[in-house]
XYZ file of C-alpha atoms in Angstrom:
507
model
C 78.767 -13.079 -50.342
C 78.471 -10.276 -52.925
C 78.283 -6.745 -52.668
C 75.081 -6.627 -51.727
C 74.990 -9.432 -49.254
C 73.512 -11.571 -51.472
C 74.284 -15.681 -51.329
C 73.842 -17.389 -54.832
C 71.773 -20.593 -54.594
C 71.961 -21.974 -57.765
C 74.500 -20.057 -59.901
C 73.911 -22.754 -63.659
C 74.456 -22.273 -67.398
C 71.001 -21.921 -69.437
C 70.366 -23.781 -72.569
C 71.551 -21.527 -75.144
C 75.413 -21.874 -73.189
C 75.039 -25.513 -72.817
C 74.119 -26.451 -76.299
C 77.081 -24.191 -77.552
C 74.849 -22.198 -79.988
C 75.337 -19.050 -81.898
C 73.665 -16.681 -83.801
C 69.740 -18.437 -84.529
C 66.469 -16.109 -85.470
C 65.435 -16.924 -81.877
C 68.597 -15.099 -80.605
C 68.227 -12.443 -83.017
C 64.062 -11.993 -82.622
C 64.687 -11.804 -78.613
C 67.588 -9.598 -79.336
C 66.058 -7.185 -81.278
C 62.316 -7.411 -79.143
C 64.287 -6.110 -75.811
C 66.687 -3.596 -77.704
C 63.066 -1.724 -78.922
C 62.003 -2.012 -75.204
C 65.227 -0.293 -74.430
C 64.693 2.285 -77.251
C 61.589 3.066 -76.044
C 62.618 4.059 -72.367
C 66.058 6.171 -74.302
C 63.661 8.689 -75.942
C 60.786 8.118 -73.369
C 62.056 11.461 -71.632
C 63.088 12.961 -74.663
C 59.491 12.910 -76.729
C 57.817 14.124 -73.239
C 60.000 16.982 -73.042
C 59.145 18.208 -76.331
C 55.200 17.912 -75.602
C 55.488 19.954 -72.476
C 54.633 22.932 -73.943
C 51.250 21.542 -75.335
C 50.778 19.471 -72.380
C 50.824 22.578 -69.747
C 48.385 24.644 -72.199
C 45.733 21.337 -72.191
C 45.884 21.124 -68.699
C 46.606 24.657 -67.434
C 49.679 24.029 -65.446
C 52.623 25.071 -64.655
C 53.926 22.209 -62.995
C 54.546 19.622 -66.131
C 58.119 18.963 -65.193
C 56.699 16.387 -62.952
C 56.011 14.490 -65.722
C 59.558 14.102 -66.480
C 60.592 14.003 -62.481
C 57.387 11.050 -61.937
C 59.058 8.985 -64.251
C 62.921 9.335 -62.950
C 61.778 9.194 -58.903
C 59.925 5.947 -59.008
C 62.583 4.120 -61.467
C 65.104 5.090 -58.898
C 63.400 4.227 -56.012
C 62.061 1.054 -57.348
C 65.462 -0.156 -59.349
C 67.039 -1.656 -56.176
C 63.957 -3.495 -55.759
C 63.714 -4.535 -59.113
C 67.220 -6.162 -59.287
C 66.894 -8.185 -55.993
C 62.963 -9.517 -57.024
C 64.590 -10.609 -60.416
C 67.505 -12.496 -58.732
C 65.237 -14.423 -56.666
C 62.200 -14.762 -59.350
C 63.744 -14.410 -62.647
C 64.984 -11.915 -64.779
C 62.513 -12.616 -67.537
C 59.661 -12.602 -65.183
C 60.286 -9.037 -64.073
C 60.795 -7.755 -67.284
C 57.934 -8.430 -68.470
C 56.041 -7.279 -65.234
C 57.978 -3.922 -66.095
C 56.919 -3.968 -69.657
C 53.258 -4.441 -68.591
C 53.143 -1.810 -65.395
C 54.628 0.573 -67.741
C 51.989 -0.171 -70.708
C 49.398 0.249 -67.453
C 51.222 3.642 -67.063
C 51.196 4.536 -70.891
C 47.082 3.887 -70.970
C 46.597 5.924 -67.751
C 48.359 8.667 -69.778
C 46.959 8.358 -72.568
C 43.503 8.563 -71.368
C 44.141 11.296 -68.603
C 41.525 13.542 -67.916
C 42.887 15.416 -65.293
C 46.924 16.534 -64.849
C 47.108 14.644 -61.737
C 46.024 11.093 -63.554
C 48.402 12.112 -65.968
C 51.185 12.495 -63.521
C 50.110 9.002 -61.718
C 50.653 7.475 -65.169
C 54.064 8.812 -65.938
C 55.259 7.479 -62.749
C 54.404 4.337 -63.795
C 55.931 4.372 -67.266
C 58.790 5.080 -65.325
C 59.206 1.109 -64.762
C 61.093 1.125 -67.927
C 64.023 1.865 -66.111
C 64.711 -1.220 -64.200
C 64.405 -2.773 -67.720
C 67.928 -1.891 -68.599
C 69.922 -3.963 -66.088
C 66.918 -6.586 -66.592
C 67.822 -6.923 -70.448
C 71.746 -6.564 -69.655
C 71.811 -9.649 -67.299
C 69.310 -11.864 -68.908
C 71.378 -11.257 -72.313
C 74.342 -12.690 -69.702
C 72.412 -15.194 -68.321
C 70.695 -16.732 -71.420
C 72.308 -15.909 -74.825
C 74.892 -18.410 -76.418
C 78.504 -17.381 -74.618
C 79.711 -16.084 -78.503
C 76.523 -13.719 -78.935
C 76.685 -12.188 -75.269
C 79.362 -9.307 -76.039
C 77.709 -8.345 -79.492
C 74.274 -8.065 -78.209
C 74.975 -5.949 -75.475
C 76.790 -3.520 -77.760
C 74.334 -3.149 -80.151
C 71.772 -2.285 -77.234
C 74.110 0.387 -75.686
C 75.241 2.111 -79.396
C 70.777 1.623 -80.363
C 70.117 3.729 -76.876
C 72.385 6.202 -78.418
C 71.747 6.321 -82.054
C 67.830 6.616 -81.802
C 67.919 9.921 -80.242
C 68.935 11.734 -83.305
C 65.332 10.557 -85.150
C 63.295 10.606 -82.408
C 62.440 14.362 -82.188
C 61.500 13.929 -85.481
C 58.846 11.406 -84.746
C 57.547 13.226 -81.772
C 57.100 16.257 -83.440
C 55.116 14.162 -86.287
C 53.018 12.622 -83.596
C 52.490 15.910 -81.752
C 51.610 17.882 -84.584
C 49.245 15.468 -86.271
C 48.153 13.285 -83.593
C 48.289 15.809 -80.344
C 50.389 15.188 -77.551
C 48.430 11.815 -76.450
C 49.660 10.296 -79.673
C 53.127 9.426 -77.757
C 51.589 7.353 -74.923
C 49.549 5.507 -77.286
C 52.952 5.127 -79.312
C 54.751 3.611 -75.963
C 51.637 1.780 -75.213
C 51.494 -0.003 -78.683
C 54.988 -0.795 -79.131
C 54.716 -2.268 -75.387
C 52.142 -4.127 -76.160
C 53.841 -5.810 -79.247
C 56.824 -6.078 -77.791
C 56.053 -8.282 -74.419
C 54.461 -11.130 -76.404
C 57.611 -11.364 -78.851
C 60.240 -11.096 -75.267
C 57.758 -14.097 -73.617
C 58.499 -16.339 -76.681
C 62.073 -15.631 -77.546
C 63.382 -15.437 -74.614
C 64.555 -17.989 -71.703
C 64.300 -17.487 -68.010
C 67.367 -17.106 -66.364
C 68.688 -19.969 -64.340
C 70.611 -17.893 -61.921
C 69.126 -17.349 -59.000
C 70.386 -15.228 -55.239
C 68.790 -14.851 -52.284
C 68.491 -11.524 -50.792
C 66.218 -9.378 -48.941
C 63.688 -6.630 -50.065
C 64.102 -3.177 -48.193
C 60.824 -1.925 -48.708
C 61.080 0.508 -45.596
C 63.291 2.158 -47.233
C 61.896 2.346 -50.669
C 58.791 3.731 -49.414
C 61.054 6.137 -46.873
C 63.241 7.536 -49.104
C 60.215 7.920 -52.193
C 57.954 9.768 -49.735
C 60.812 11.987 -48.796
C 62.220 12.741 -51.827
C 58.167 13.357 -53.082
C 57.576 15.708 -50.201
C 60.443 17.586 -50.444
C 60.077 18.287 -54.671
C 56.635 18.998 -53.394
C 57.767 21.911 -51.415
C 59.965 23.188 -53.972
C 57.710 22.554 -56.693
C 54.382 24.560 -55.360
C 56.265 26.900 -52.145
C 56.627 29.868 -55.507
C 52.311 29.513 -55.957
C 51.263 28.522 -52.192
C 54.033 30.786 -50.120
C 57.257 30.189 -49.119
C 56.149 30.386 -45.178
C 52.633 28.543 -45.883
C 51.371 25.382 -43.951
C 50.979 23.290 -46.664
C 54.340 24.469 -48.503
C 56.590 23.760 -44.400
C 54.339 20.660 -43.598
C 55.387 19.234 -47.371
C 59.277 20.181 -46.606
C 59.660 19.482 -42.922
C 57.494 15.594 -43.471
C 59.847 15.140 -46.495
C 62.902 16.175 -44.411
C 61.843 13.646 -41.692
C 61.073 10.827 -44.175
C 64.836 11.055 -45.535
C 65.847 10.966 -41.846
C 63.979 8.011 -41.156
C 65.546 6.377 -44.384
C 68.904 6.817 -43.140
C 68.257 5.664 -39.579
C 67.115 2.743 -41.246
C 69.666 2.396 -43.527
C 72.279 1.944 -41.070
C 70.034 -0.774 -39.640
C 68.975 -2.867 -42.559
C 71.238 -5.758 -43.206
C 70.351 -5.419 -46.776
C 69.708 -1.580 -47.305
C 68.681 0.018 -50.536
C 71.449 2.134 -50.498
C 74.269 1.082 -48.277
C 75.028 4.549 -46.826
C 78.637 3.131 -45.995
C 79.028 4.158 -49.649
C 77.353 7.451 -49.415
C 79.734 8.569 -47.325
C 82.890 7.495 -49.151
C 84.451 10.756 -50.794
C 85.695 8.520 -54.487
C 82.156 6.707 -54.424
C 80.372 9.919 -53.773
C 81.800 11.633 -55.967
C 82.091 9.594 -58.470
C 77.768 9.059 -58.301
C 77.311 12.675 -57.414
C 79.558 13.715 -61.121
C 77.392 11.166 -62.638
C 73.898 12.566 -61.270
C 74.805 16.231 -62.314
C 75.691 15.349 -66.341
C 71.817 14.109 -65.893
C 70.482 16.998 -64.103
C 72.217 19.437 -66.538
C 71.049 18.049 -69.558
C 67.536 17.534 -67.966
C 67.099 20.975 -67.200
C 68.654 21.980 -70.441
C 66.247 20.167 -72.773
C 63.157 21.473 -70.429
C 63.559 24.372 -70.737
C 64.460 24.451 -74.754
C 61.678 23.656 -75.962
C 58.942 26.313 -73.721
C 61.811 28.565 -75.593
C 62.267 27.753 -79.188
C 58.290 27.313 -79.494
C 57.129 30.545 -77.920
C 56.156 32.984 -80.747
C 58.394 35.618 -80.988
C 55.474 37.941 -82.024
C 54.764 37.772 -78.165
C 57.993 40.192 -77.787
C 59.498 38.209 -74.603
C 63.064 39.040 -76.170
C 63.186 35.273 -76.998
C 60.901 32.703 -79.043
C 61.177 31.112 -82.668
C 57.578 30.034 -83.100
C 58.528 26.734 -84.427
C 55.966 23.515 -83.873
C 57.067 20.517 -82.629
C 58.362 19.008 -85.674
C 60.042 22.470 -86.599
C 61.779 22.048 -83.071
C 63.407 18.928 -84.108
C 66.018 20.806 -86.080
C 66.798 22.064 -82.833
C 66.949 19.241 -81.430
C 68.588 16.753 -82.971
C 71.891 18.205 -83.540
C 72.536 18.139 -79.918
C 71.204 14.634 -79.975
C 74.018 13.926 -82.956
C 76.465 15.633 -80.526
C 75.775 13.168 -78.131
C 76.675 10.542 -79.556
C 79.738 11.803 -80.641
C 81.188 12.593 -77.119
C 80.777 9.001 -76.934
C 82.878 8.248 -79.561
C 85.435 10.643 -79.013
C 85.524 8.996 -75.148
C 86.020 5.341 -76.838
C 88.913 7.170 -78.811
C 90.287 8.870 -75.884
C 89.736 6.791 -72.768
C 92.910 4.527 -73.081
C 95.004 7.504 -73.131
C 93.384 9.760 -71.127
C 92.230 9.863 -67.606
C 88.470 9.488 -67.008
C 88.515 12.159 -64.268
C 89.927 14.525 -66.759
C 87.261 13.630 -69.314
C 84.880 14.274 -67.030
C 85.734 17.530 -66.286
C 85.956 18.455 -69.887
C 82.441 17.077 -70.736
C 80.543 19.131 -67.572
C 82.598 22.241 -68.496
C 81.455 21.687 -72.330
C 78.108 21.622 -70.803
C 78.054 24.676 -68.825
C 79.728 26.816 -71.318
C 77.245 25.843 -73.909
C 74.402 26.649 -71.257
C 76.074 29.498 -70.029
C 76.085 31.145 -73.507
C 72.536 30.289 -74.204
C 71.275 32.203 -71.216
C 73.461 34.427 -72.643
C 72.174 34.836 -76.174
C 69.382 32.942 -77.175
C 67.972 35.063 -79.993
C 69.287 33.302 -83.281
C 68.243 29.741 -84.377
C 71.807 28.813 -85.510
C 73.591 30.225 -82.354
C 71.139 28.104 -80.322
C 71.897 24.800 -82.588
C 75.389 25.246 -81.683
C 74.928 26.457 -78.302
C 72.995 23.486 -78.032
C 75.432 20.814 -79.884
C 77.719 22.329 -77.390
C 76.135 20.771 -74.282
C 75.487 17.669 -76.211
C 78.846 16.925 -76.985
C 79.844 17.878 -73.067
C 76.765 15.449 -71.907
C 78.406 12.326 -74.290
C 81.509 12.689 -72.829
C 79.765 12.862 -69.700
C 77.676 9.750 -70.307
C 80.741 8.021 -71.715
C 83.150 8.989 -69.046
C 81.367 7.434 -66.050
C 81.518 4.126 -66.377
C 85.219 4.544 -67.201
C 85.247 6.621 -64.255
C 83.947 3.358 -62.117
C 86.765 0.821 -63.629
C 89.608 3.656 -62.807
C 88.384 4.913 -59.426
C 86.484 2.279 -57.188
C 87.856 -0.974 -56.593
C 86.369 -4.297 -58.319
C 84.881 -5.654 -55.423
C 82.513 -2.191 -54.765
C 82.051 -1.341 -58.566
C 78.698 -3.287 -58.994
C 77.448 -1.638 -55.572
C 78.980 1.965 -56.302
C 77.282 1.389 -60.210
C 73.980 0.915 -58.649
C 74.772 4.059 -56.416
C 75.823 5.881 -59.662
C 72.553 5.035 -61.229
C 70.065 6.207 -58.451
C 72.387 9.408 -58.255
C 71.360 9.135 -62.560
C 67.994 9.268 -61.677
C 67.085 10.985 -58.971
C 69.496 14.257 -60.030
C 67.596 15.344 -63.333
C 64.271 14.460 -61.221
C 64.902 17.051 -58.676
C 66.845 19.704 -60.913
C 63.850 20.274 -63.373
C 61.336 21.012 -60.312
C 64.274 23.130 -59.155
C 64.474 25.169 -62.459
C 60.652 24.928 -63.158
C 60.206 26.560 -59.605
C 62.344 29.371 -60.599
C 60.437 29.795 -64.012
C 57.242 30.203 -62.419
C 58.288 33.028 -60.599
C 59.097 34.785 -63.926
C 55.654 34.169 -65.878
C 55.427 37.233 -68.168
C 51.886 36.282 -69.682
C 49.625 33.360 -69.660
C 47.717 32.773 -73.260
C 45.048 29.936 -73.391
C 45.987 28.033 -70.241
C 49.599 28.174 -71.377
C 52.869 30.016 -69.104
C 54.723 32.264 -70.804
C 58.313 33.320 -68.897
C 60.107 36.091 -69.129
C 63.385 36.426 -71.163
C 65.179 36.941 -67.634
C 63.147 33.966 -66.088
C 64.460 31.760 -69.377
C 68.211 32.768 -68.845
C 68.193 31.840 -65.432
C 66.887 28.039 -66.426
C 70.224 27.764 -68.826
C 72.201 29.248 -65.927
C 70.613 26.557 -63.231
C 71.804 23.895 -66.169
C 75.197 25.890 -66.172
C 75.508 25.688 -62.577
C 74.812 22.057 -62.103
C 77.218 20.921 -64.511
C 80.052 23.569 -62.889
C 78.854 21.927 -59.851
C 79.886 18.502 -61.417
C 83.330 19.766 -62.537
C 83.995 20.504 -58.963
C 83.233 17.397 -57.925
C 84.828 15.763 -60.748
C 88.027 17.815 -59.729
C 88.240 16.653 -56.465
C 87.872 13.185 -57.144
C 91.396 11.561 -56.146
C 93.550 9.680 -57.936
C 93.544 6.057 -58.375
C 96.009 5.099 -55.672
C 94.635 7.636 -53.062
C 91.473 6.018 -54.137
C 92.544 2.319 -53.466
C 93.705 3.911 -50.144
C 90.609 5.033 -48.935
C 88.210 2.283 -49.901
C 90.646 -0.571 -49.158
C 88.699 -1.237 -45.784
C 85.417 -0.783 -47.163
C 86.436 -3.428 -49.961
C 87.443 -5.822 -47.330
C 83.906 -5.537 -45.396
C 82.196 -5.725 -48.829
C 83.594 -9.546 -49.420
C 87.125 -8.424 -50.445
C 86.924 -10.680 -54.245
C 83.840 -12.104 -54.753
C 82.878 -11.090 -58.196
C 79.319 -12.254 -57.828
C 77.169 -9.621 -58.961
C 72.639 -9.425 -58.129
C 70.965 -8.284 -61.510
C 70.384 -4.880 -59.557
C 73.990 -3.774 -59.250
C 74.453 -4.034 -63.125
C 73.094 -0.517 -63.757
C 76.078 0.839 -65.928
């Protein structure tokens, strides 16, 4: 039994392993078709942040971080799901049921006529993140034994590398096209790329058995939902309203309900066992915050750099969205290079240390933008800054996982880290954007305009998540304490069994 309480069934080698192949234009063709898919959900959250600003002028909101927190709250919730339907069905089969909810998603968008529709179909672009432990495993499961390592390299350094252009081609879209001109990008590219994945690529052969815990899917979406709710519109309805307690108290109750059930579930989504483990925790909850820093961080850029500074808010360059690429992408570049320098590091030096340096990069770089955000070049490097802090971040935690948890819980507490990855920078931005709305200075053709105090506190709410994460990062214990403390959970886990569902292979 695996970590999950899973039993493998049929646990075979597909054809590409048995007929000792290599490299083939089949191979390469399916290799390349699922890297784009994974492409596609890397700068998914990127080219919606930098449409924001238009978006919330078209539809007269102030609520657009739900578009990025739509997208993050049902890929975490459904993930778990995901993972187990693919290990009983086929990996290949729900892929491509991903792919084609989240082309649904990207035509919903696309074709929104109202900010709520728009929402709707965000949430379901969000299936693209199941897609990366999908394409992960079936690359395990299917690709000649020689290929295996290579391919899923190039799809982890591709997820990386393809953020430096792509603020460049949303700010071409945006500016020529309009801010619809990115979901009809995802939706074509979908639709292109689903065919190409059915032809090239085999079914898995592996197949588990394990239970669906769609209780507490549904209890711990709703809750989560109810509770951003709250947060979200309590600045606009009233703290003390009806609608604002009702939406906080029934999303309070929800999560209750979730746990309850948790602890009854033999197969839980989230085996709270886990949850309460202080070098599991942790470990997610460090994780979760490099994502919630940077999410807020890269919200609230944008609604800065593009507000004209002949508005006199003390802040604004004016720039369009292509302009705002040269903000961009540096910290993008800087990225990837934490990631690097963590590959050059790691052997020598301790992940928990890493990851302390890479959240405290992160909140001094936000720290000094709330700071000073009146010069283009002290922003770039303000910015590159927190990039460089958020690749070491990225890079640190799976090294974290190896060092810190034992190998019998590092598929389940990978899973853990991943919903932590996911849910984190979808509650932070309704956090921030909740903050922001109480410090509109002006609202110009439908569109919010904050004050220069309202922007500094968004880079300090980035600053203080990350300084959040070095604490927790800090207090992580060292590997033997560690081993120590989840030694009995190990044991109850299945102690060596190395099997591992498609849905704990999030890292």
């Amino acid at each position: 039994m695996n970590s999950f309480g899973s039993t493998p069934d049929i646990e075979t080698r597909g054809p590409a392993e048995d007929s000792g192949a290599g490299w083939s234009p089949k191979v390469i063709l399916s290799l390349f078709s699922m890297a784009l898919v994974l492409e596609l959900l890397s700068i998914s959250y990127l080219l919606i942040s930098v449409a924001l600003p238009q978006i919330s002028a078209n539809f007269h909101t102030t609520q657009s971080a739900w578009l990025l927190t739509s997208f993050l709250l049902l890929g975490a919730v459904t993930s778990p799901l995901i993972g187990r339907l693919a290990d009983t069905h086929g990996k290949r089969k729900l892929l491509l049921w991903c792919i084609g909810l989240a082309a649904v998603g990207s035509l919903l968008s696309a074709l929104a006529s109202s900010f709520a529709i728009l929402v709707v179909g965000r949430a379901l672009t969000g299936m693209l993140s199941p897609t990366v432990f999908l394409v992960y495993t079936l690359i395990r499961d299917v690709f000649p034994p020689r290929t295996v390592a290579m391919s899923v390299s190039v799809s982890i350094s591709g997820m990386g590398l393809v953020a430096i252009p792509a603020p460049f081609l949303a700010g071409w879209l945006i500016d020529n096209f309009g801010f619809r001109s990115l979901f009809w990008f995802t939706l074509i590219c979908l639709v292109v790329l689903a065919p190409v994945i059915m032809l090239t690529t085999d079914e898995s052969p592996v197949r588990l058995s394990s239970r669906l815990d769609w209780v507490g899917a549904v209890l711990l979406g709703l809750g989560l939902a109810g509770v951003l709710m709250a947060v979200s519109f309590g600045p606009d309805w009233g703290w003390t309203d009806a609608s604002t307690v009702a939406y906080l108290v029934g999303g309070l109750v929800l999560m209750g309900a979730w746990l309850v059930s948790a602890r009854r579930v033999k197969q839980p989504l989230i085996d709270t066992r886990l949850l309460m483990n202080r070098p599991v925790a942790l470990t997610a909850l460090a994780s979760g915050l490099v994502y919630g820093a940077i999410a807020v961080f890269t919200i609230v850029l944008p609604f800065m750099a593009m507000s004209p500074s002949e508005l006199g808010l003390g802040y604004g360059f004016g720039v369009d969205a292509e302009g705002f690429a040269y903000l961009q992408a540096p910290l993008a570049a800087a990225t990837v290079l934490g990631g690097v320098v963590v590959g050059r590091l790691v052997k020598r030096v301790d992940p928990r240390v890493l990851m302390v340096v890479g959240l405290g990069l992160m909140a001094v770089g936000a720290a000094v933008t709330a700071l000073s955000h009146g010069n283009e070049g002290m922003v770039i490097v303000f910015g590159a800054i927190v990039g460089l802090g958020t690749g070491i971040g990225y890079a640190s935690t799976p090294n974290l996982l190896l060092t810190v948890v034992p190998q019998s819980l590092q598929a389940t507490t990978g899973a853990l880290a991943s919903v932590s990855q996911n849910v984190l920078p979808a509650v932070m931005p309704v956090i921030a954007f909740a903050v922001l709305n109480s410090h509109i200075a002006t609202v110009l053709q439908g569109q919010a305009f904050y004050s220069d105090t309202g922007i500094s506190i968004g880079y300090l709410i980035a600053a203080g998540t990350a300084v959040v994460g070095v604490v927790a990062a800090l207090a992580l214990p060292r590997k033997t304490e560690a081993s120590a403390e989840l030694q009995e959970l190990a044991a109850e886990s299945g102690g060596s069994d190395t099997s591992t569902p498609a849905a704990a292979l999030l890292l």
